[in-house]
GROMACS .gro file of C-alpha atoms in nm:
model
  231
    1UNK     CA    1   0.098  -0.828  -1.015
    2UNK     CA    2   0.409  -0.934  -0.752
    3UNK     CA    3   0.332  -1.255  -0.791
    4UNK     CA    4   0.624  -1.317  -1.049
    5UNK     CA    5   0.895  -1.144  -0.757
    6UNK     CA    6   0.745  -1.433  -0.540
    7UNK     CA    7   0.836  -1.712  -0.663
    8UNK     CA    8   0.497  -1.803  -0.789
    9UNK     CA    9   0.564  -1.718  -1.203
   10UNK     CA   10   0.306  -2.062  -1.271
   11UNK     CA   11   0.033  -1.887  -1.087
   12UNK     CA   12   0.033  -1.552  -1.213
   13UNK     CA   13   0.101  -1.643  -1.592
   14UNK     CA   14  -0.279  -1.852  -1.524
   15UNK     CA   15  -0.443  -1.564  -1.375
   16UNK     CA   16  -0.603  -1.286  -1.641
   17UNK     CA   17  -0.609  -0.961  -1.480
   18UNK     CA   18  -0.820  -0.804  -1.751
   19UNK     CA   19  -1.160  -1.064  -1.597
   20UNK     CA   20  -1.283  -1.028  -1.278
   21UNK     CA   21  -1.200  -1.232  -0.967
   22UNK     CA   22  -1.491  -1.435  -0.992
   23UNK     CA   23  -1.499  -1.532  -1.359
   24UNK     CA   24  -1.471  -1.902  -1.501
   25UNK     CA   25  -1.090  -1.797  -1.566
   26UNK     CA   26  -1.018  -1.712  -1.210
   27UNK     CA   27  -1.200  -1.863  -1.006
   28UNK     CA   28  -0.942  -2.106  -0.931
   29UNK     CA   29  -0.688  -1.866  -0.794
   30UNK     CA   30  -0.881  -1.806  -0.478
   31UNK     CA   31  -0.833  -2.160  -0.387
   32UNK     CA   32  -0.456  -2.059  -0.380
   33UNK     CA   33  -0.300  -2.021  -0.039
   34UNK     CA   34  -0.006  -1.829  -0.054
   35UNK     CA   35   0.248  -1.859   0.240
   36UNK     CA   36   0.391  -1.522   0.201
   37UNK     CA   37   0.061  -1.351   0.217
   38UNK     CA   38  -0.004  -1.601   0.563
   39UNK     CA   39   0.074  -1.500   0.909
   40UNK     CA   40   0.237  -1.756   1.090
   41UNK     CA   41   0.083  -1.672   1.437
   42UNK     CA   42  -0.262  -1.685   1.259
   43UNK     CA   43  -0.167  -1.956   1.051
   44UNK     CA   44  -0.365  -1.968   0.696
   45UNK     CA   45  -0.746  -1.875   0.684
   46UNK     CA   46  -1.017  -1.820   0.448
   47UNK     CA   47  -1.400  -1.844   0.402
   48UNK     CA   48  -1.545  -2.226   0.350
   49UNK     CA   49  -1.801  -2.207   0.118
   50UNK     CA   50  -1.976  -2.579   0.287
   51UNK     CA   51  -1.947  -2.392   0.626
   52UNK     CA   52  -2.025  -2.085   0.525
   53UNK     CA   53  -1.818  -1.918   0.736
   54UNK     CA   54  -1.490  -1.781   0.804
   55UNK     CA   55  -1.211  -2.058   0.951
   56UNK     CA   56  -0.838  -2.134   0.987
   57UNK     CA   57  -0.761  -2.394   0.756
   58UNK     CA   58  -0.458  -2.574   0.615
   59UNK     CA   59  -0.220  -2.562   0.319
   60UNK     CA   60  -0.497  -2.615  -0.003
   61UNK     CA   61  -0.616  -2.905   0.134
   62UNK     CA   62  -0.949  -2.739   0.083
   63UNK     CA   63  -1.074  -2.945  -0.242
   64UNK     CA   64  -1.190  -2.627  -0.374
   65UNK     CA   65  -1.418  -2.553  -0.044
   66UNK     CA   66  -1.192  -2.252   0.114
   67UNK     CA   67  -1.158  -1.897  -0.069
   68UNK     CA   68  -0.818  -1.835   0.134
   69UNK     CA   69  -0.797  -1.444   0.254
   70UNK     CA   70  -0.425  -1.215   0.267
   71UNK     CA   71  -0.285  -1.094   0.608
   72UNK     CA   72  -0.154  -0.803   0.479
   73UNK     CA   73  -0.356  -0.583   0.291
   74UNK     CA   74  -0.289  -0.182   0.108
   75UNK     CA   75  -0.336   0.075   0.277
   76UNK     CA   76  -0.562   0.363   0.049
   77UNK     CA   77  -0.481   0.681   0.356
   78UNK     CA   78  -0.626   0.806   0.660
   79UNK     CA   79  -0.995   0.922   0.734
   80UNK     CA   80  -1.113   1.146   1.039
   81UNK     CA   81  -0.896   1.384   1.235
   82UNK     CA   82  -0.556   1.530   1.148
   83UNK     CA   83  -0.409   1.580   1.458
   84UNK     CA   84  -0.090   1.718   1.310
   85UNK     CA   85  -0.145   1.920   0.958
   86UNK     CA   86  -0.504   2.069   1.151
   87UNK     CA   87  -0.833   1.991   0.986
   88UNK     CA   88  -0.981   1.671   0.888
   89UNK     CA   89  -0.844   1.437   0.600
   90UNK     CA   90  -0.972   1.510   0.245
   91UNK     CA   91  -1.362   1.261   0.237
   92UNK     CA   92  -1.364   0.965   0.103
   93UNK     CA   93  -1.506   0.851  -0.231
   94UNK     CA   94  -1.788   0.809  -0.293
   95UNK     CA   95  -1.922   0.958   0.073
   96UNK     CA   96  -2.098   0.665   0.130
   97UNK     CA   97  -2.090   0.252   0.090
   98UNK     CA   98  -1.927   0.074   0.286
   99UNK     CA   99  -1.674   0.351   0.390
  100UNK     CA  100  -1.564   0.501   0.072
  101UNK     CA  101  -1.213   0.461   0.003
  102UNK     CA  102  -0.939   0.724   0.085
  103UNK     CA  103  -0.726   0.873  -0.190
  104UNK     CA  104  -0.425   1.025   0.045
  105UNK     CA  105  -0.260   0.717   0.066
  106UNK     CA  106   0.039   0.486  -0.137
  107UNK     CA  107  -0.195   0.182  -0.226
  108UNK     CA  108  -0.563   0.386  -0.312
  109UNK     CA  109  -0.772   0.277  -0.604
  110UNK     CA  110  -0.577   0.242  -0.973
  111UNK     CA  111  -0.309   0.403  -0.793
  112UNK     CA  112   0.026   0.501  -0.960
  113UNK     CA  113   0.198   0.661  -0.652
  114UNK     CA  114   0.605   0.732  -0.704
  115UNK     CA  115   0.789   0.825  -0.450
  116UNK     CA  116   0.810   1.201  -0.517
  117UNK     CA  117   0.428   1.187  -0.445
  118UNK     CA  118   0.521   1.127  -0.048
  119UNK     CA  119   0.578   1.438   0.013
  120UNK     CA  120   0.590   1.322   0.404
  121UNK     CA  121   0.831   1.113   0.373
  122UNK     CA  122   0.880   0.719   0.262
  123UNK     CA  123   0.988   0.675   0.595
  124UNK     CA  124   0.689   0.790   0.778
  125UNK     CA  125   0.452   0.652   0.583
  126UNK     CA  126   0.295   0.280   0.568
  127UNK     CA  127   0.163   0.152   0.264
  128UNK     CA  128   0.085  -0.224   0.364
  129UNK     CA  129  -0.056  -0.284   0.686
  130UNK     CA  130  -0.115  -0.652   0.890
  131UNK     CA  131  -0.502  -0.755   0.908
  132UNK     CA  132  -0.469  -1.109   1.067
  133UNK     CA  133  -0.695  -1.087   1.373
  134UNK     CA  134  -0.987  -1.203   1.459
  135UNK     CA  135  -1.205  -0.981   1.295
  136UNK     CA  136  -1.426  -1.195   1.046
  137UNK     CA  137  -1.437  -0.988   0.734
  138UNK     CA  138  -1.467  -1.140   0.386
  139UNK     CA  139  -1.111  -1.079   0.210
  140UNK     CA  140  -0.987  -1.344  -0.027
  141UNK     CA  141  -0.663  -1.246  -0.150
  142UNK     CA  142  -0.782  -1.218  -0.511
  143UNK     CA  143  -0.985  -0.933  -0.459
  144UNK     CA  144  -0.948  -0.586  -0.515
  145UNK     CA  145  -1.205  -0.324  -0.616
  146UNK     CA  146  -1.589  -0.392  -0.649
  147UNK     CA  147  -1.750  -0.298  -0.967
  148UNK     CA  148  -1.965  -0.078  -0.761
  149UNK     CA  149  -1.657   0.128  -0.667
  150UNK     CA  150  -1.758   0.095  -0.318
  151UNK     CA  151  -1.597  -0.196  -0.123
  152UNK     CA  152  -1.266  -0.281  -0.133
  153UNK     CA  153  -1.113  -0.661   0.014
  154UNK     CA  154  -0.731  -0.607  -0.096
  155UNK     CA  155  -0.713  -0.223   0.092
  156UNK     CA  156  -0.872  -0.054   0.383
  157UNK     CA  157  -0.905   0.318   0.457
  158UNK     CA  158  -0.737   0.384   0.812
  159UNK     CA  159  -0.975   0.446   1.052
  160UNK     CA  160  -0.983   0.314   1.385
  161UNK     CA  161  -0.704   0.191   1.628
  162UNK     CA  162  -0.572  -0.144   1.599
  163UNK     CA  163  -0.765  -0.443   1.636
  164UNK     CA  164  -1.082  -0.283   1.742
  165UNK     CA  165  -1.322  -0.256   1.456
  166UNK     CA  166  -1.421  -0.545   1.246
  167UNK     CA  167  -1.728  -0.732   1.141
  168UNK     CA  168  -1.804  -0.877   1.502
  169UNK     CA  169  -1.824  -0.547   1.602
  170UNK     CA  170  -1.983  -0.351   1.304
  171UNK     CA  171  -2.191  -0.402   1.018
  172UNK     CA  172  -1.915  -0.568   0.751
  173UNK     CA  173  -2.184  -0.401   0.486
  174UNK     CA  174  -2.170  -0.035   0.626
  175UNK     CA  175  -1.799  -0.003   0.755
  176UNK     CA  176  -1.614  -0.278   0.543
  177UNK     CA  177  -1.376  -0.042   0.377
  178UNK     CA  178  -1.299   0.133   0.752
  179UNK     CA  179  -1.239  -0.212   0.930
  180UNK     CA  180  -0.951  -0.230   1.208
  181UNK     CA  181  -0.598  -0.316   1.071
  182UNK     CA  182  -0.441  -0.562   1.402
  183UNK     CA  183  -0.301  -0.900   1.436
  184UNK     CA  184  -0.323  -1.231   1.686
  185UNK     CA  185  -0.014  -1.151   1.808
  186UNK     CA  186   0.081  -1.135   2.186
  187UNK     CA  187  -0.023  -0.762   2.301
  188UNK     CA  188  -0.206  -0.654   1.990
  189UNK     CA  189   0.138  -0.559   1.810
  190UNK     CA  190   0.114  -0.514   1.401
  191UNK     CA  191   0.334  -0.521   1.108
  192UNK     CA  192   0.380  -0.292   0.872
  193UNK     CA  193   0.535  -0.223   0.575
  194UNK     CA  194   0.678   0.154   0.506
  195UNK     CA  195   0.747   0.349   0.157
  196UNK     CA  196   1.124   0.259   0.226
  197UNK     CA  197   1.061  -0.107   0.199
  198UNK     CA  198   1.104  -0.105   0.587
  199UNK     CA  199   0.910  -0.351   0.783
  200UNK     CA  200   0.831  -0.250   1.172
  201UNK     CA  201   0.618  -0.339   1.428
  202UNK     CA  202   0.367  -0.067   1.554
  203UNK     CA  203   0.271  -0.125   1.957
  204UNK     CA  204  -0.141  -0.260   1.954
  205UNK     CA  205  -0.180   0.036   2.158
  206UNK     CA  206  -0.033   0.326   1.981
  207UNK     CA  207  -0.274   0.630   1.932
  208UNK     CA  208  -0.514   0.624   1.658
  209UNK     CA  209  -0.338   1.002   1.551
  210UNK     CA  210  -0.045   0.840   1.495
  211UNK     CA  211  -0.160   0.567   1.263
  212UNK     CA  212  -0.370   0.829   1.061
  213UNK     CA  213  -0.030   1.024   0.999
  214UNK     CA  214   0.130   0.748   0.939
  215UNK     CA  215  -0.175   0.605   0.659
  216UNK     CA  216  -0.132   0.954   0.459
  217UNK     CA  217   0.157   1.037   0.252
  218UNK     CA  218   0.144   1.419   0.175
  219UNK     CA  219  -0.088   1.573   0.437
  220UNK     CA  220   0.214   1.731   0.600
  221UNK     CA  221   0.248   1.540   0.874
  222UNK     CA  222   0.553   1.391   0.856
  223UNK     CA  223   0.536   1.229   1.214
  224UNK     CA  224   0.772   0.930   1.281
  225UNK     CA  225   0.543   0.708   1.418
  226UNK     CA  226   0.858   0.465   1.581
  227UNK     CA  227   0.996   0.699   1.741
  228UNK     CA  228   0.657   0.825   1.869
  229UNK     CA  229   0.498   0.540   2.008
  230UNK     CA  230   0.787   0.491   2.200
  231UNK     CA  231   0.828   0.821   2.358
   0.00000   0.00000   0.00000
């Protein structure tokens, strides 16, 4: 749906978004790499279906062979401990599969969020988070909600600290909603874009409460997670 603010009008006018990612009509998308959704550290990468595996690859040289994944992906809210508010964030649906997905976030399934809805504040709260480490988990960028309501390739639930939990580390089948948000840059840092439109990057290292504040938008936390990684 932002494909027409990027430049890329051709693309989405081809694309249906009433059939599914996999149908005979858009199929072809997948084979798309787009630069905006490409780290440059990382460099482009998707899964090649005559490897059958995930690799870095190269502009869509792929002859249809590489479904090519996004680096930056929604974020649908926090799950575990609410270090700030008290308690534990609300469960995620459905309480099992793959994670569940969280509903306390900007970018949760059929969302609609406005910006009166973050009651925390636009500026403490991330809605788009970087996912361009090493972490080999299926994500082309044309995917967005299974059928089965359980996994979820375009947004993750926020879960663990950065660049610790992906599908080298975990079953991708049991966790693949809950995988690690990180990045292949020096030191683990990780981009993220805020409710203001702000883009900042959040230390590798910063405390998993911290990022869980910063995934929900009216848990009343309103933590400034800048400010608080650096203090």
């Amino acid at each position: 749906l932002i494909l027409n603010y990027m430049e890329t009008d051709t693309l989405h006018d081809m694309i249906d978004i009433n059939q599914g990612h996999d149908s005979a009509r858009n199929m072809f998308a997948r084979y798309e790499q787009i630069p905006v959704f490409t780290c440059t550290t990382r460099g482009p990468e998707g899964y090649s279906v005559s490897a059958a595996k995930i690799v870095l690859a190269s502009g869509n040289s792929s002859n249809g062979d590489i479904y090519f994944f996004s680096h930056y992906l929604g974020i649908m809210g926090a799950k575990g401990q609410n270090e700030f508010g008290g308690g534990m964030y609300p469960a995620a649906q459905p309480p099992s599969g793959k994670g569940g997905y969280c509903k306390n976030g900007v970018l949760h399934l059929d969302s609609a969020v406005k910006i009166r809805d973050i009651t925390d504040g636009t500026t403490h709260t991330v809605m788009v988070g970087e996912h361009s480490w090493d972490s080999n988990v299926y994500r082309p960028w044309t995917i967005g909600m299974g059928s089965s309501l359980t996994s979820c390739a375009g947004s993750k639930n926020m879960t663990y600290i950065l660049n610790s939990v992906g599908n080298n580390a975990v079953g991708q089948n049991d966790l693949y909603n809950d995988v690690s948000f990180g990045s292949s840059h020096s030191g683990g840092g990780t981009h993220f874009l805020f409710a203001d439109g702000s883009t900042h990057l959040i230390q590798g290292d910063v405390a998993l409460g911290l990022l869980l504040a910063a995934a929900s938008m009216n848990e009343s936390e309103p933590v400034d997670i800048i400010k608080q990684q650096n203090d």
